[in-house]
Amino acid sequence: MCQLAGGPCQYKGPDMKLAHAEMDIDKAHFNALVEVLQKSMSARGIPFSAQNRMLALLAPMHRDIINVK
Ligand code: HEM
């Protein structure tokens, strides 16, 4: 998330497909994560506009992370 938000940190771990392989993650799991992130960001006083920008950067990753229907 730090890297996506513009850095300066750099993620050096496995790609998202590999990191979540064989975890049976479905759409509901992914949506639950989004809800938790929203609550966490709100609790930190992060404005909705910035929250939405972060979530918009994460959203396309569902293609690599959701691996069961
Ligand atoms: C945009 C959404 C997500 C991002 C950016 C993300 C990112 C990551 C990253 C960076 C790791 C560490 C990989 C490594 O270093 O090996 C990880 C691990 C993991 N993720 Fe995700 N993830 C996302 C969604 C999810 C969802 C929806 C679930 C399940 C509800 C999930 C479950 C896990 C689990 C169980 C691990 C392994 C944790 C561990 O071994 O300590 N992730 N994720």
Short mmCIF file of C-alpha atoms and ligand atoms in Angstrom, two decimals:
data_model
loop_
_atom_site.label_atom_id
_atom_site.label_comp_id
_atom_site.label_asym_id
_atom_site.label_seq_id
_atom_site.Cartn_x
_atom_site.Cartn_y
_atom_site.Cartn_z
CA MET A 1 0.00 0.00 0.00
CA CYS A 2 2.87 2.36 0.75
CA GLN A 3 4.37 1.76 -2.66
CA LEU A 4 1.00 2.15 -4.39
CA ALA A 5 0.42 5.40 -2.53
CA GLY A 6 3.57 6.82 -4.07
CA GLY A 7 6.36 5.39 -1.92
CA PRO A 8 9.14 5.80 -0.97
CA CYS A 9 8.90 2.19 0.25
CA GLN A 10 9.35 -0.57 -2.28
CA TYR A 11 7.56 -3.92 -2.09
CA LYS A 12 9.99 -6.75 -2.64
CA GLY A 13 7.77 -9.74 -1.88
CA PRO A 14 6.07 -12.22 -4.19
CA ASP A 15 3.49 -10.97 -6.67
CA MET A 16 -0.14 -10.99 -5.55
CA LYS A 17 -1.07 -14.06 -7.56
CA LEU A 18 1.69 -16.13 -6.03
CA ALA A 19 1.22 -14.71 -2.51
CA HIS A 20 -2.45 -15.75 -2.45
CA ALA A 21 -2.25 -18.97 -4.42
CA GLU A 22 -4.12 -21.92 -2.90
CA MET A 23 -5.85 -19.72 -0.30
CA ASP A 24 -9.36 -20.14 -1.76
CA ILE A 25 -10.14 -16.42 -1.71
CA ASP A 26 -13.53 -15.49 -3.15
CA LYS A 27 -15.25 -12.19 -3.91
CA ALA A 28 -16.80 -12.02 -0.41
CA HIS A 29 -13.36 -12.33 1.21
CA PHE A 30 -12.04 -9.56 -0.98
CA ASN A 31 -15.04 -7.31 -0.21
CA ALA A 32 -14.61 -8.01 3.51
CA LEU A 33 -11.02 -6.79 3.26
CA VAL A 34 -12.18 -3.60 1.56
CA GLU A 35 -14.66 -2.99 4.41
CA VAL A 36 -11.99 -3.48 7.06
CA LEU A 37 -9.67 -1.12 5.21
CA GLN A 38 -12.41 1.51 4.98
CA LYS A 39 -13.10 1.26 8.72
CA SER A 40 -9.39 1.41 9.54
CA MET A 41 -8.82 4.44 7.34
CA SER A 42 -11.90 6.20 8.78
CA ALA A 43 -10.71 5.45 12.32
CA ARG A 44 -7.43 7.15 11.37
CA GLY A 45 -9.26 10.22 10.11
CA ILE A 46 -8.22 9.70 6.49
CA PRO A 47 -10.57 11.72 4.25
CA PHE A 48 -12.99 9.77 2.04
CA SER A 49 -11.40 11.13 -1.12
CA ALA A 50 -8.00 9.73 -0.15
CA GLN A 51 -9.61 6.45 0.99
CA ASN A 52 -11.24 6.08 -2.41
CA ARG A 53 -7.99 6.79 -4.22
CA MET A 54 -6.27 4.03 -2.22
CA LEU A 55 -9.09 1.55 -2.81
CA ALA A 56 -9.10 2.37 -6.52
CA LEU A 57 -5.41 1.41 -6.67
CA LEU A 58 -6.07 -1.88 -4.87
CA ALA A 59 -9.25 -2.82 -6.75
CA PRO A 60 -7.60 -4.10 -9.97
CA MET A 61 -5.66 -6.63 -7.86
CA HIS A 62 -8.85 -8.67 -7.42
CA ARG A 63 -7.97 -10.36 -10.70
CA ASP A 64 -4.87 -11.90 -9.15
CA ILE A 65 -6.17 -12.41 -5.61
CA ILE A 66 -9.67 -13.86 -6.02
CA ASN A 67 -9.06 -17.42 -7.08
CA VAL A 68 -12.37 -19.20 -6.37
CA LYS A 69 -15.88 -18.35 -7.61
C1 HEM B 1 -5.83 -5.77 -2.63
C2 HEM B 1 -5.93 -6.75 -1.74
C3 HEM B 1 -4.75 -7.44 -1.10
C4 HEM B 1 -3.42 -7.07 -1.06
C5 HEM B 1 -2.75 -5.83 -1.64
C6 HEM B 1 -2.73 -8.11 -0.32
C7 HEM B 1 -1.36 -8.12 -0.07
C8 HEM B 1 -0.69 -9.12 0.56
C9 HEM B 1 0.74 -9.18 0.76
C10 HEM B 1 1.72 -8.11 0.32
C11 HEM B 1 1.02 -10.32 1.41
C12 HEM B 1 2.42 -10.82 1.87
C13 HEM B 1 3.02 -11.70 0.82
C14 HEM B 1 4.37 -12.25 1.25
O1 HEM B 1 5.24 -11.48 1.63
O2 HEM B 1 4.53 -13.47 1.22
C15 HEM B 1 -0.23 -11.02 1.63
C16 HEM B 1 -0.35 -12.24 2.28
C17 HEM B 1 -1.56 -12.79 2.64
N1 HEM B 1 -2.81 -12.37 2.26
FE1 HEM B 1 -3.22 -10.76 1.14
N2 HEM B 1 -3.63 -9.06 0.06
C18 HEM B 1 -4.86 -8.69 -0.38
C19 HEM B 1 -6.05 -9.40 -0.20
C20 HEM B 1 -6.21 -10.50 0.60
C21 HEM B 1 -7.49 -11.11 0.92
C22 HEM B 1 -8.84 -10.65 0.38
C23 HEM B 1 -7.22 -12.15 1.75
C24 HEM B 1 -8.19 -13.08 2.42
C25 HEM B 1 -9.29 -12.62 3.03
C26 HEM B 1 -5.78 -12.18 1.94
C27 HEM B 1 -5.11 -13.10 2.72
C28 HEM B 1 -3.74 -13.18 2.85
C29 HEM B 1 -3.06 -14.18 3.66
C30 HEM B 1 -3.73 -15.26 4.52
C31 HEM B 1 -1.69 -13.94 3.52
C32 HEM B 1 -0.54 -14.72 4.15
C33 HEM B 1 -0.21 -14.09 5.47
C34 HEM B 1 0.98 -14.76 6.14
O3 HEM B 1 1.45 -15.77 5.64
O4 HEM B 1 1.43 -14.23 7.15
N3 HEM B 1 -5.21 -11.17 1.23
N4 HEM B 1 -1.25 -10.27 1.13
#
